[in-house]
Short mmCIF file of C-alpha atoms in Angstrom, two decimals:
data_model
loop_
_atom_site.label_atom_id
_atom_site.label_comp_id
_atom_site.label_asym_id
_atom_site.label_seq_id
_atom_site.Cartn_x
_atom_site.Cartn_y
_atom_site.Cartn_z
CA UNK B 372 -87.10 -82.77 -105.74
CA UNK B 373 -85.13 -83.98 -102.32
CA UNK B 374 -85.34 -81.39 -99.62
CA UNK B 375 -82.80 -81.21 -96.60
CA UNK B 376 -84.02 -79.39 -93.40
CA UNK B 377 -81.81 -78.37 -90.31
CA UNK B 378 -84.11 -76.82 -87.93
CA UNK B 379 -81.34 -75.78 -85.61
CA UNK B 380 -79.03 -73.46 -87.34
CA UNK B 381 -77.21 -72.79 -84.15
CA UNK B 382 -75.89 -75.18 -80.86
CA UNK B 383 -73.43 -74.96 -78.10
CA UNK B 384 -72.26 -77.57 -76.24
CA UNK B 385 -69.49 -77.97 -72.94
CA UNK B 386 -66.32 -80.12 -73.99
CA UNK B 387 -66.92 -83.46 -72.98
CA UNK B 388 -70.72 -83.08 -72.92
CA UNK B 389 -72.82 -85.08 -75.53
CA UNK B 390 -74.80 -83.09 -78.27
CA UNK B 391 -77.12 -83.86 -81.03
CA UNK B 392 -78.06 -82.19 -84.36
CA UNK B 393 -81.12 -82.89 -86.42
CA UNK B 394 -81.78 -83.23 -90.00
CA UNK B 395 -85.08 -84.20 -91.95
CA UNK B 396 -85.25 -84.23 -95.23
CA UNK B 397 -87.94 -85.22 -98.13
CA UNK B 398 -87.67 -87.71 -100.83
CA UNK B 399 -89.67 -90.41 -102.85
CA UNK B 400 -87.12 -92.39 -103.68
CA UNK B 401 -86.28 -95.77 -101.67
CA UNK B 402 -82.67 -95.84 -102.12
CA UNK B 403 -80.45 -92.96 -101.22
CA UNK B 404 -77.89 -92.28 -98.99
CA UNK B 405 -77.37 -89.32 -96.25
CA UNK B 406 -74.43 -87.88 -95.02
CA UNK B 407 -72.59 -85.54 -92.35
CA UNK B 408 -70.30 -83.27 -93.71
CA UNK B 409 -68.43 -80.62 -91.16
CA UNK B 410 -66.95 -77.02 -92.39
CA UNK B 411 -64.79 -75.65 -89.39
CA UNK B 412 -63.86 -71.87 -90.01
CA UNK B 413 -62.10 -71.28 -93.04
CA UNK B 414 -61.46 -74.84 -93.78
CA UNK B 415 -62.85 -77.16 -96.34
CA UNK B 416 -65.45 -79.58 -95.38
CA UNK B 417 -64.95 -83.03 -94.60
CA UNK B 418 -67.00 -86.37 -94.16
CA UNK B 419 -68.12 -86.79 -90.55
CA UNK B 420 -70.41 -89.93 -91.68
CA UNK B 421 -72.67 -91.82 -93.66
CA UNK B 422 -75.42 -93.46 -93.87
CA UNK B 423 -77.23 -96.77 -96.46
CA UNK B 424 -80.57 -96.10 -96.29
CA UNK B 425 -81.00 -99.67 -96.92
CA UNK B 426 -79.04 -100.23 -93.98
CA UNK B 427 -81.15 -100.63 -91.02
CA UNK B 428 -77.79 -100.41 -88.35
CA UNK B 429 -76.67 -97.05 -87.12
CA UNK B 430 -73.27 -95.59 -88.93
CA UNK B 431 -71.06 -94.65 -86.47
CA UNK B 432 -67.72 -93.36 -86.64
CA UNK B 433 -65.70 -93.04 -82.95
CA UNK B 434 -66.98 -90.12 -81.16
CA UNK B 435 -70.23 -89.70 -84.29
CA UNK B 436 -72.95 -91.85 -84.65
CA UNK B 437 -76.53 -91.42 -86.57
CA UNK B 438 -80.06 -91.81 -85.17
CA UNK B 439 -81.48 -93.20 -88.63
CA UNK B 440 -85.07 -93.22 -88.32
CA UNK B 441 -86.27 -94.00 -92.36
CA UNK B 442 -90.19 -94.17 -91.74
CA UNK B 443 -89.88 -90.39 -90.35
CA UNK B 444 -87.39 -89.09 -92.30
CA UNK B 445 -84.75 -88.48 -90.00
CA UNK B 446 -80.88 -88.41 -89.46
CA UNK B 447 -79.34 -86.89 -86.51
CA UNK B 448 -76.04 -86.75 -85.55
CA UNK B 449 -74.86 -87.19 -82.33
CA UNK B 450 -71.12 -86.12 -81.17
CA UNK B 451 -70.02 -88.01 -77.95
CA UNK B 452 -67.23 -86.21 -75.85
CA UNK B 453 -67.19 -83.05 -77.30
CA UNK B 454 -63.83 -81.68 -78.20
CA UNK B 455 -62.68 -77.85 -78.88
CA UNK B 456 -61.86 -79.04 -82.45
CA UNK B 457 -65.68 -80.01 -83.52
CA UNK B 458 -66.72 -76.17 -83.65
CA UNK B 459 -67.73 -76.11 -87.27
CA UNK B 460 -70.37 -75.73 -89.37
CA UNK B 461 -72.07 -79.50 -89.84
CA UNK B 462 -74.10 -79.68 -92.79
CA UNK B 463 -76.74 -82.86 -93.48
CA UNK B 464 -76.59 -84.14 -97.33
CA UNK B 465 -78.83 -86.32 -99.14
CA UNK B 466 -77.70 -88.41 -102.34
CA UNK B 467 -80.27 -90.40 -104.57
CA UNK B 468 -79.69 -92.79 -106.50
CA UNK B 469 -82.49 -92.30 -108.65
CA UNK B 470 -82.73 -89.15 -111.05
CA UNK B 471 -80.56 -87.04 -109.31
CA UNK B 472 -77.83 -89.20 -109.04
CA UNK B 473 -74.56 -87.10 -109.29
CA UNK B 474 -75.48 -84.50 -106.64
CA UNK B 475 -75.59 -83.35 -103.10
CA UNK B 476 -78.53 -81.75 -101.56
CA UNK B 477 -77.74 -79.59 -98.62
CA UNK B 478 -79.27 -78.78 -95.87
CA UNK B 479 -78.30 -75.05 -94.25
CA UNK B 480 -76.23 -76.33 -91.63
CA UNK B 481 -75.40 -75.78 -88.17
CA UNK B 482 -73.28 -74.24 -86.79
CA UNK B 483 -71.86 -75.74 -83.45
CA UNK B 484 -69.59 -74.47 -81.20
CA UNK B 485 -67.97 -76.90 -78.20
CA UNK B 486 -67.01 -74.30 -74.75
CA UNK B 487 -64.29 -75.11 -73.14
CA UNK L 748 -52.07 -87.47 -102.89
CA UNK L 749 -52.74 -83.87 -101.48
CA UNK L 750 -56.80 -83.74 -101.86
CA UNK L 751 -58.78 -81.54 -104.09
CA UNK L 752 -57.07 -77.96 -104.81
CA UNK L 753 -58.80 -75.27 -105.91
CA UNK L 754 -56.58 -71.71 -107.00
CA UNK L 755 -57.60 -68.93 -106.61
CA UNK L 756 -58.39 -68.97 -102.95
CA UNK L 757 -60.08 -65.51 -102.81
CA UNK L 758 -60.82 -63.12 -105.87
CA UNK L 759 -62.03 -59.93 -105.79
CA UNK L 760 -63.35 -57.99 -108.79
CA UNK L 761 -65.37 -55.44 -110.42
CA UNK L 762 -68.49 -55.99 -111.94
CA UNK L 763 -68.57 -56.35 -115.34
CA UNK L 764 -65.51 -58.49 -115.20
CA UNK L 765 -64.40 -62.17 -116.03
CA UNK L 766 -63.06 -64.65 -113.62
CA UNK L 767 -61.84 -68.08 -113.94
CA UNK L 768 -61.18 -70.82 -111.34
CA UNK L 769 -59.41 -73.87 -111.24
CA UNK L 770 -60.34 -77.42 -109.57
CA UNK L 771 -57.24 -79.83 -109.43
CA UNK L 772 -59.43 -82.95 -108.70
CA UNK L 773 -58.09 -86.03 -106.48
CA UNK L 774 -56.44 -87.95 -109.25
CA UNK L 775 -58.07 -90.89 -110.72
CA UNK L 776 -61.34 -89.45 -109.62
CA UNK L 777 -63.21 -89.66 -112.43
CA UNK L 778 -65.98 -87.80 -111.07
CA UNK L 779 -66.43 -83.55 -110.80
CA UNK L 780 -68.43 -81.37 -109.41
CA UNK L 781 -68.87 -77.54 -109.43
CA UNK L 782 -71.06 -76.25 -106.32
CA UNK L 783 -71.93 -72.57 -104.72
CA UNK L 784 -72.17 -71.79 -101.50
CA UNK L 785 -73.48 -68.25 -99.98
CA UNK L 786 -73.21 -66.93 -96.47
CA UNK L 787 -76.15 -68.80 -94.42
CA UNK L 788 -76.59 -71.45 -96.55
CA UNK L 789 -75.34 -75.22 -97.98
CA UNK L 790 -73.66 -75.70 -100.57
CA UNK L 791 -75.66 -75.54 -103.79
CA UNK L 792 -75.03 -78.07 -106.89
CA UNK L 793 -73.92 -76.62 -110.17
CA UNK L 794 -72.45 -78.75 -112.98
CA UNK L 795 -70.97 -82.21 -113.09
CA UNK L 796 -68.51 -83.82 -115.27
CA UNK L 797 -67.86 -87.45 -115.53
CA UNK L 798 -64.10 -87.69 -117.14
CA UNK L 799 -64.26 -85.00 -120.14
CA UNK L 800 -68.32 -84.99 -120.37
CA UNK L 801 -70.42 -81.93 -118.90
CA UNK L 802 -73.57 -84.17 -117.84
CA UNK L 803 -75.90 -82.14 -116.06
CA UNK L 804 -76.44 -78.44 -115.43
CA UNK L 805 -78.70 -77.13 -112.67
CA UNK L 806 -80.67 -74.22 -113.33
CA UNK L 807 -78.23 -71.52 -110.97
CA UNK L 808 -75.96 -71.57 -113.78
CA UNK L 809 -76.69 -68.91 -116.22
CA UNK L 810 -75.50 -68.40 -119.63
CA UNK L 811 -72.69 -66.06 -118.33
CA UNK L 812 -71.34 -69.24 -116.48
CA UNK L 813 -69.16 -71.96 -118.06
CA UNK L 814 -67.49 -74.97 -116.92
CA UNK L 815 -65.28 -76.98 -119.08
CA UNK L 816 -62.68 -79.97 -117.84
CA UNK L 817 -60.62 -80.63 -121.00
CA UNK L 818 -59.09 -84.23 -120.96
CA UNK L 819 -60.95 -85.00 -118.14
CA UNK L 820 -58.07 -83.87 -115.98
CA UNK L 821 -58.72 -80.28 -114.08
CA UNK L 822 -61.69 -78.30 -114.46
CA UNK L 823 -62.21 -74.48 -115.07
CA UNK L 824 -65.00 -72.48 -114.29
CA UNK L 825 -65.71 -68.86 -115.85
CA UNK L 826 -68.27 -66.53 -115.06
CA UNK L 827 -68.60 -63.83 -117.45
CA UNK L 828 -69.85 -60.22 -117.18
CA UNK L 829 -69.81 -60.59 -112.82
CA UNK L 830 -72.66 -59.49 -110.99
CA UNK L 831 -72.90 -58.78 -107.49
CA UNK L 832 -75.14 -61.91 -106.80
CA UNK L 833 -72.32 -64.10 -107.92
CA UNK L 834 -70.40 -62.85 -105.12
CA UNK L 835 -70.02 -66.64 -103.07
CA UNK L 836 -67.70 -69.55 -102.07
CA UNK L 837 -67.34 -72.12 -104.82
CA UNK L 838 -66.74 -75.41 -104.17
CA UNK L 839 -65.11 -78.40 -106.07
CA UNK L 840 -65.75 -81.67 -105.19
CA UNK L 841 -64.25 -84.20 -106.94
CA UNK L 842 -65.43 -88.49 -106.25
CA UNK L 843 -64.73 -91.85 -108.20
CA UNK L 844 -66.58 -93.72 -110.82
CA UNK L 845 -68.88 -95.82 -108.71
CA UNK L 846 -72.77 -95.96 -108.34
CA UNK L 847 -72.17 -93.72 -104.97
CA UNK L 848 -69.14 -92.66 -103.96
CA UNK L 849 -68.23 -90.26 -100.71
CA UNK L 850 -67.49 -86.79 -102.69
CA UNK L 851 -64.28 -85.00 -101.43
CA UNK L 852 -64.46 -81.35 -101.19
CA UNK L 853 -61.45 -78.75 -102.00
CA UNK L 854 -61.21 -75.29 -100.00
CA UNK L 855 -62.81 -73.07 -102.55
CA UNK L 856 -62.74 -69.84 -103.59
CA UNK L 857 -64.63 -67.20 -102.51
CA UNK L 858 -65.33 -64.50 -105.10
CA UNK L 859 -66.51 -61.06 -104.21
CA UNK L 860 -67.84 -59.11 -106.62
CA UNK L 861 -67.59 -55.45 -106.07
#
């Protein structure tokens, strides 16, 4: 079974500052696919990004980009220029495309909050 | 199109009691999925439907829990008999008929259980 590890279940950050939030996770299978989803309070969550593991190029999306690193096991997310409106709780997701193909695995999030 | 809805947004009951949500999927998603999520944690998977078909289970959902999307339209979920446990925010997610697809969430509802 895929496991989904954020070690950091809480970060602050100054608005405009650069922050980054790490996610491991645990699988056997060679294709899959990882993802960023963010929950801000009391609203549904949302796609930040995602990530091919068969691609070997960074996703990035504006302000979010990944730090894909397949031999360790690693996605991180990193959130350039900081706004007030990315305090939320960002959870890392892992989708196989073997056996479990139909679900997300979760990791237990993070919860980040940008100071003004 | 407005997204995935879910209705109730909040329930509260006794225990013992019945509840039933509702997941309005993103139309033409073919794809449905039933997850629970408790304070502290990620969301956890539940059930699945492709169109009409129930096609996998996980293990978190008892006997007293049933899911059922008749014409492969909207979905329902009932848990029977509430515990306290079940008390949690559950999540629809709804995603098209592809190998891998990006799954849309709704807002949920979040069930306490008194």
């Amino acid at each position: 079974a895929q496991t989904v590890t954020q070690s950091q279940p809480e970060m602050s950050v100054q608005e405009a500052e650069t922050v980054t939030l790490s996610c491991t996770y645990d699988t056997s299978e060679n294709n899959y696919y990882l993802f960023w989803y963010k929950q801000p309070p009391s609203r549904q969550m949302i796609l930040v990004i995602r990530q091919e593991a068969y691609k070997q190029q960074n996703a990035t999306e504006n302000r979010f980009s990944v730090n894909f690193q397949k031999a360790a096991k690693s996605f991180s997310l990193k959130i350039s220029d900081s706004q007030l409106g990315d305090t939320a709780m960002y959870f890392c997701a892992f989708y196989g495309s073997g056996g479990s193909n139909y679900k997300l695995t979760f990791g237990k999030g993070t919860l980040l909050t940008v100071n003004p | 199109d407005t997204g995935v809805s879910q209705n109730p947004r909040h329930k509260i009951t006794k225990r013992g009691q019945n509840v039933t949500f509702r997941c309005d999927p993103i139309s033409e998603h073919n794809r449905l999925y039933w997850y629970r999520q408790t304070l502290g944690q990620g969301p956890e998977f539940l059930t699945y439907f492709q169109n009409e078909a129930q096609l996998e289970k996980s293990r978190l959902l008892s006997d007293r829990f049933s899911a059922e999307r008749p014409k492969g339209s909207f979905s329902t979920l009932e848990i029977q008999r509430t515990e306290q446990g079940d008390s949690a925010m559950y999540l629809c997610a709804s995603s098209e008929d592809r190998a891998v697809q990006t799954q849309y969430f709704g807002p949920g509802t979040r069930l306490l259980v008194l």
